[in-house]
Coordinates of C-alpha atoms in Angstrom, one line a residue:
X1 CA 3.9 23.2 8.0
X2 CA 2.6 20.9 4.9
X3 CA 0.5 18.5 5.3
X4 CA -2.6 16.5 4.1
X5 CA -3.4 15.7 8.0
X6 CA -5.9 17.7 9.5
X7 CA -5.1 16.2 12.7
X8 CA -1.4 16.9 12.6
X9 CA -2.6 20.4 11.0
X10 CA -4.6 21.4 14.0
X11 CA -2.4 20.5 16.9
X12 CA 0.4 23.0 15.5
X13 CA -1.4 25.6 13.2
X14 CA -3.1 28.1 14.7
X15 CA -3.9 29.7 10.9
X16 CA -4.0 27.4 7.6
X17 CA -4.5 28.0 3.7
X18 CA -6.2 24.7 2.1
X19 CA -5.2 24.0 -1.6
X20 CA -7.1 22.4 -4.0
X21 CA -5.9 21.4 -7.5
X22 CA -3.3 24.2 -7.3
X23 CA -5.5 27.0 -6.1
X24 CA -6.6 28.6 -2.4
X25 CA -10.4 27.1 -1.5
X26 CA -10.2 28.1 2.1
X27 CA -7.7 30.0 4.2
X28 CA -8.1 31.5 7.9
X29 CA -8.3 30.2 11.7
X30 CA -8.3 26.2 11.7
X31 CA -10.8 26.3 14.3
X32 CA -13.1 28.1 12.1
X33 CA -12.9 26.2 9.2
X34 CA -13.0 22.8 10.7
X35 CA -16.4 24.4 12.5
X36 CA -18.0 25.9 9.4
X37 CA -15.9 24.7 6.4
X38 CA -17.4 26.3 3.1
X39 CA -16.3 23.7 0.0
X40 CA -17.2 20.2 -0.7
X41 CA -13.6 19.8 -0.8
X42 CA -12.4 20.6 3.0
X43 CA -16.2 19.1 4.1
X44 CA -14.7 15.6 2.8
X45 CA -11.1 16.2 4.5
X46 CA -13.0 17.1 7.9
X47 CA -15.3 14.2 7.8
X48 CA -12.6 11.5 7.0
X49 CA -11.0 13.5 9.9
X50 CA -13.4 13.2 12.5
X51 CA -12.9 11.0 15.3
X52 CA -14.6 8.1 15.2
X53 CA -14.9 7.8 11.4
X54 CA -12.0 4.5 11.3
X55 CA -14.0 1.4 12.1
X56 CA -12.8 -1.9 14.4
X57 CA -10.8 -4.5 13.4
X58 CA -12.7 -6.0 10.1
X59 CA -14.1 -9.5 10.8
X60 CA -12.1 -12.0 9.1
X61 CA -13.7 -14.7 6.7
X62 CA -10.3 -16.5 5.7
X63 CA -9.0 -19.6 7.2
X64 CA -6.6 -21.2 9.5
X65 CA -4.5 -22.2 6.6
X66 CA -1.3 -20.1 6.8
X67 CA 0.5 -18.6 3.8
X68 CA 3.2 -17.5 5.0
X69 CA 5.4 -18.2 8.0
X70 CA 8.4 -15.9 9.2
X71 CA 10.6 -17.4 11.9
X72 CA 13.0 -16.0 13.5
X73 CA 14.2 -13.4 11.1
X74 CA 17.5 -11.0 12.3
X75 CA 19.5 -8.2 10.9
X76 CA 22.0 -6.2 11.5
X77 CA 23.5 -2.8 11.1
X78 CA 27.2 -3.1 11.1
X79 CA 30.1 -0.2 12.0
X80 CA 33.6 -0.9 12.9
X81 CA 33.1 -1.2 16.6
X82 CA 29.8 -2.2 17.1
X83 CA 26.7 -4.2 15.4
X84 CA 23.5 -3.3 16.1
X85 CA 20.1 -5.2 15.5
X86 CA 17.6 -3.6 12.9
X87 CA 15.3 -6.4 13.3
X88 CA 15.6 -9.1 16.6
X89 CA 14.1 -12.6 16.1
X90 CA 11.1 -11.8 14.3
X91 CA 8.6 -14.4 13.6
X92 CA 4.8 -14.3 12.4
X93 CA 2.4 -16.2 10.5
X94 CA -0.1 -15.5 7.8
X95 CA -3.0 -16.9 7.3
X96 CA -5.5 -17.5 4.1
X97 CA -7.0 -13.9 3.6
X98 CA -5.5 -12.5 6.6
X99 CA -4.5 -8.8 6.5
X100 CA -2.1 -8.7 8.9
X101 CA -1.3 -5.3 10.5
X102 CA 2.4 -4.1 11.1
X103 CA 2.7 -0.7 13.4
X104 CA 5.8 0.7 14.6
X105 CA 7.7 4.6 14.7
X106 CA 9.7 5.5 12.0
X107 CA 12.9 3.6 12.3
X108 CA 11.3 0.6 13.9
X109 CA 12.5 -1.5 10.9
X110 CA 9.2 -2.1 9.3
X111 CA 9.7 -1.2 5.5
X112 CA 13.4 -3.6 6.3
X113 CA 11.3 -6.1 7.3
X114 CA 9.0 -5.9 4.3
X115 CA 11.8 -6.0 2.2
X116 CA 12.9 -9.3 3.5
X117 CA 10.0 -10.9 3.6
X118 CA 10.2 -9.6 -0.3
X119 CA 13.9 -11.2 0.0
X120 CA 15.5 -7.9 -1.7
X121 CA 17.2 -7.5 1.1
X122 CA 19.2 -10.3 2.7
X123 CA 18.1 -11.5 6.6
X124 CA 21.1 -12.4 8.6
X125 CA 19.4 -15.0 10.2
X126 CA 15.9 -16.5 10.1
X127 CA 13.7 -18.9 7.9
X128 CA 10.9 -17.7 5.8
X129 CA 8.1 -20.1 3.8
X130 CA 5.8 -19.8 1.4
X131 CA 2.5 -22.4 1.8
X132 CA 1.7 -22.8 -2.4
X133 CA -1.9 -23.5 -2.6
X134 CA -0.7 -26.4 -4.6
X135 CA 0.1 -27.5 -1.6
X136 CA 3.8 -27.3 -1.6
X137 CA 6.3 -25.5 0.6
X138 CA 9.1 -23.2 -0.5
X139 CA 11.8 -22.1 1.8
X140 CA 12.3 -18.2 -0.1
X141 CA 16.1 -17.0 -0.4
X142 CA 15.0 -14.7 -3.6
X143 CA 12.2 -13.0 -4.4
X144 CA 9.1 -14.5 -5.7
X145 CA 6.2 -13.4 -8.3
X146 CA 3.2 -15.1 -5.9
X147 CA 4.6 -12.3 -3.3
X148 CA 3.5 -8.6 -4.4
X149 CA 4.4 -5.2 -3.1
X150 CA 2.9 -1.7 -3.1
X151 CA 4.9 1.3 -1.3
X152 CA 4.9 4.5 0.2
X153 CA 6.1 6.6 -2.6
X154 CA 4.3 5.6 -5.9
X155 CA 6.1 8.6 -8.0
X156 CA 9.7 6.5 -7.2
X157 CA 8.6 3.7 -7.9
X158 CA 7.1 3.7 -10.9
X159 CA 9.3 4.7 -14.5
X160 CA 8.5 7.6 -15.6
X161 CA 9.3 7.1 -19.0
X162 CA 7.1 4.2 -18.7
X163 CA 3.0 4.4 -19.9
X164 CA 0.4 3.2 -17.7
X165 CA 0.2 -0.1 -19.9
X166 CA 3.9 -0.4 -20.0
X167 CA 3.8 -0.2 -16.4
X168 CA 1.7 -2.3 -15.3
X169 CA 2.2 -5.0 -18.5
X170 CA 6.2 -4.9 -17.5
X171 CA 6.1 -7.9 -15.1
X172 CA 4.6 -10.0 -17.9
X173 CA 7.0 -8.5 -20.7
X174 CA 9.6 -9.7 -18.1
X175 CA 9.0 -13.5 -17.9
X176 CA 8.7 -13.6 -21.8
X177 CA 4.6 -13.2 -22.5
X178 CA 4.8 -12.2 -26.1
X179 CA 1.0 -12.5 -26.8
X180 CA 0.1 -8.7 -26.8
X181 CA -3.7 -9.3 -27.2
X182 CA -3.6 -11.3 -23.6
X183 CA -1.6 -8.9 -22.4
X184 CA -4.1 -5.8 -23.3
X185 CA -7.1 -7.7 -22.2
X186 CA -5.1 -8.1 -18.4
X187 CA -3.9 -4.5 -18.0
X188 CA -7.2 -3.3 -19.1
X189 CA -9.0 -5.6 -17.0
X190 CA -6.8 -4.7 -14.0
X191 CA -7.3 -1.1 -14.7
X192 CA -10.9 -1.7 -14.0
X193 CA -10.6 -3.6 -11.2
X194 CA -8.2 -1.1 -9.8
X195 CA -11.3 2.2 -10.8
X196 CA -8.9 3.1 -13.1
X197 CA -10.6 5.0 -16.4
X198 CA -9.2 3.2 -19.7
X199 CA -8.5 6.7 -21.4
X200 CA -5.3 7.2 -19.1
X201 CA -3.5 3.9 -20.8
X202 CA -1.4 6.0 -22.3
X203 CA -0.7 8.7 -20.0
X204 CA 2.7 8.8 -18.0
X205 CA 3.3 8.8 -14.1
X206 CA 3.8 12.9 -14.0
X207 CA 0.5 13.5 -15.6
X208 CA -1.6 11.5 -13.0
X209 CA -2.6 12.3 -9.4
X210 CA -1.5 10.3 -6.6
X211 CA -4.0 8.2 -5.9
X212 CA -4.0 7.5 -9.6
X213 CA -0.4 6.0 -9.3
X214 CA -1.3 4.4 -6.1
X215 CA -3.5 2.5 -8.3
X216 CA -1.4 1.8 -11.1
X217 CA 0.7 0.4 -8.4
X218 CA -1.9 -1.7 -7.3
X219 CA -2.2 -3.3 -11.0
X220 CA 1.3 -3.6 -11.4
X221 CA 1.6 -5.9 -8.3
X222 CA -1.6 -8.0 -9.4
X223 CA -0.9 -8.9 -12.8
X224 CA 1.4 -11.6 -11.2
X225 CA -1.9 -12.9 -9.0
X226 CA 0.0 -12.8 -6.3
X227 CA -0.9 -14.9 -3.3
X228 CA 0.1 -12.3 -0.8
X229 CA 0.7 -9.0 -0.9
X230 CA 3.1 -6.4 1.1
X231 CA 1.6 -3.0 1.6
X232 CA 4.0 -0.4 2.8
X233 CA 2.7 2.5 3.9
X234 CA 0.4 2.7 0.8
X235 CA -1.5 5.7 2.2
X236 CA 0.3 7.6 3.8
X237 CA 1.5 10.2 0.9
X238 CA -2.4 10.7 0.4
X239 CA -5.1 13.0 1.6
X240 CA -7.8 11.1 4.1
X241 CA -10.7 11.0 0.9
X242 CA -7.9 9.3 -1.5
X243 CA -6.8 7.3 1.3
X244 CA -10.3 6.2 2.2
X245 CA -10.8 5.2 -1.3
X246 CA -7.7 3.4 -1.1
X247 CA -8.4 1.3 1.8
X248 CA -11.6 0.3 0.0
X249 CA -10.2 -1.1 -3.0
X250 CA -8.0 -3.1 -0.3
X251 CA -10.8 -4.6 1.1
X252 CA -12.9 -5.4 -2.1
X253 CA -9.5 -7.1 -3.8
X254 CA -9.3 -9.4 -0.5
X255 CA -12.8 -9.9 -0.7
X256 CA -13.1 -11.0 -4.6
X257 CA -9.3 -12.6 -4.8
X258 CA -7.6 -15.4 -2.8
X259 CA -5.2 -13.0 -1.4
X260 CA -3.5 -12.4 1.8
X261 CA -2.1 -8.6 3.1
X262 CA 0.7 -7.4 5.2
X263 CA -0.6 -3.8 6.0
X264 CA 2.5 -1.8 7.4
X265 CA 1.7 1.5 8.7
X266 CA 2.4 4.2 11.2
X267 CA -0.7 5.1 11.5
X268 CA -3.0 3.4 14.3
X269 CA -6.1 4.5 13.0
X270 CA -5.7 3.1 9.3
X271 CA -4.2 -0.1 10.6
X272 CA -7.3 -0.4 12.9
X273 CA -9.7 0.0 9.4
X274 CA -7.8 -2.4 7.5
X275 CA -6.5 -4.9 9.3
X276 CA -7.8 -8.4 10.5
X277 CA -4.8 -9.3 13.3
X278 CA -2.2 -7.0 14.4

């Protein structure tokens, strides 16, 4: 069993081998080295581990003002005999600054429904708006660039025969921004907004960890200052340090930018440390 869950580790292991950066740090009965670990390295897994270590629901310092509303949104799988709903009737609001948490099994239809809120996938039925803080409405059929997304698996979704700044520069490049000095000062600036160091511009998606991507990802969806932003299960290919890391950068974006989150996750614990409504 692999895994960078200590918790899913324990209640099947009996005996475990913990890697770091390619080599054995630890190895021998779980309960023994969750008791008495010996590196920094499994000290910080166990202690992000712990129970008790994911806070209550953040308090919320948005407004009533929604962003977002998603009414009665269906779709359908379709065979030759039989048609079967993926998503029934959904509807939701989002408000200003909101992080709205979306929980569900695997299968539940979460990452479809993110994808139609992102309108790359069409709804069979349903209505969703956009609130512009210019104050107009837009009924959304196609996707939009004041709607952002981050997902599961970074390594996918990011080109990798694509730099860091061609990465995260690419939705700019797209809409036809041919000032290249702008464009440097925003990808650096998002890089440090994101923790990223400077010196890894140039480096391509293989060479960097995964938290690293994660953030690149991150930058990516900003550069468009996106009013909202869907999160699918942004942390859950991470181990708990990264993914506590991650989950901070969340909360300090929110907190510094007029931005509103869908948090979709399987995972009860990290939806309960990031998320404002559920």
């Amino acid at each position: 069993l692999i895994s960078h869950d200590f918790s899913v580790i324990e209640a099947v292991c009996e005996k475990i081998i913990v890697l770091e950066k390619g080599r054995i740090i630890e190895n021998g009965k779980i309960k023994e080295i969750i008791e008495k670990p010996i590196s920094n390295y499994v000290k910080s897994l166990i202690k992000h581990y712990s129970k008790g270590n994911y806070e209550p629901s953040m308090k919320w310092n948005g407004g009533t003002k929604k962003v977002l509303e998603v009414s009665c949104v269906s779709k359908f799988a379709e065979s030759k005999n039989r048609r079967e709903p993926i998503l029934d009737r959904i509807s939701f609001d989002l408000s200003h600054k909101e992080t709205l948490g979306i929980i569900g099994e695997s299968g539940a239809g979460k990452s479809t429904l993110a994808k139609i809120v992102l309108n790359i996938v069409k709804r069979d039925s349903g209505s969703i708006k956009m609130n512009h803080t210019n104050g107009e409405v837009y009924e959304l059929s196609k996707p939009f660039n004041r709607i952002g997304a981050v997902f599961q698996d970074n390594l996918s979704s990011l080109n990798p025969r694509m730099n860091v700044y061609s990465i995260i520069s690419e939705p700019l490049i797209i809409l036809g921004d041919k000032n290249k000095t702008e464009i440097r000062n925003q990808v650096e600036s998002l890089m440090k907004k994101v923790r990223l160091n400077l010196d890894l511009i140039g480096y391509y998606p293989y060479m960097l960890s995964g938290g690293q991507r994660q953030r690149i990802s991150i930058a990516r969806a900003l550069i468009m200052r996106p009013s909202i932003m869907i999160l699918d299960e942004p942390t859950s290919a991470l181990d708990m340090p990264v993914e506590k890391d991650i989950l901070d950068l969340f909360k300090e974006i929110q907190d510094n930018e007029d931005i509103s989150f869908i948090f979709i996750s399987h995972d009860i614990k990290v939806i309960s440390k990031i998320s404002h409504n559920l």
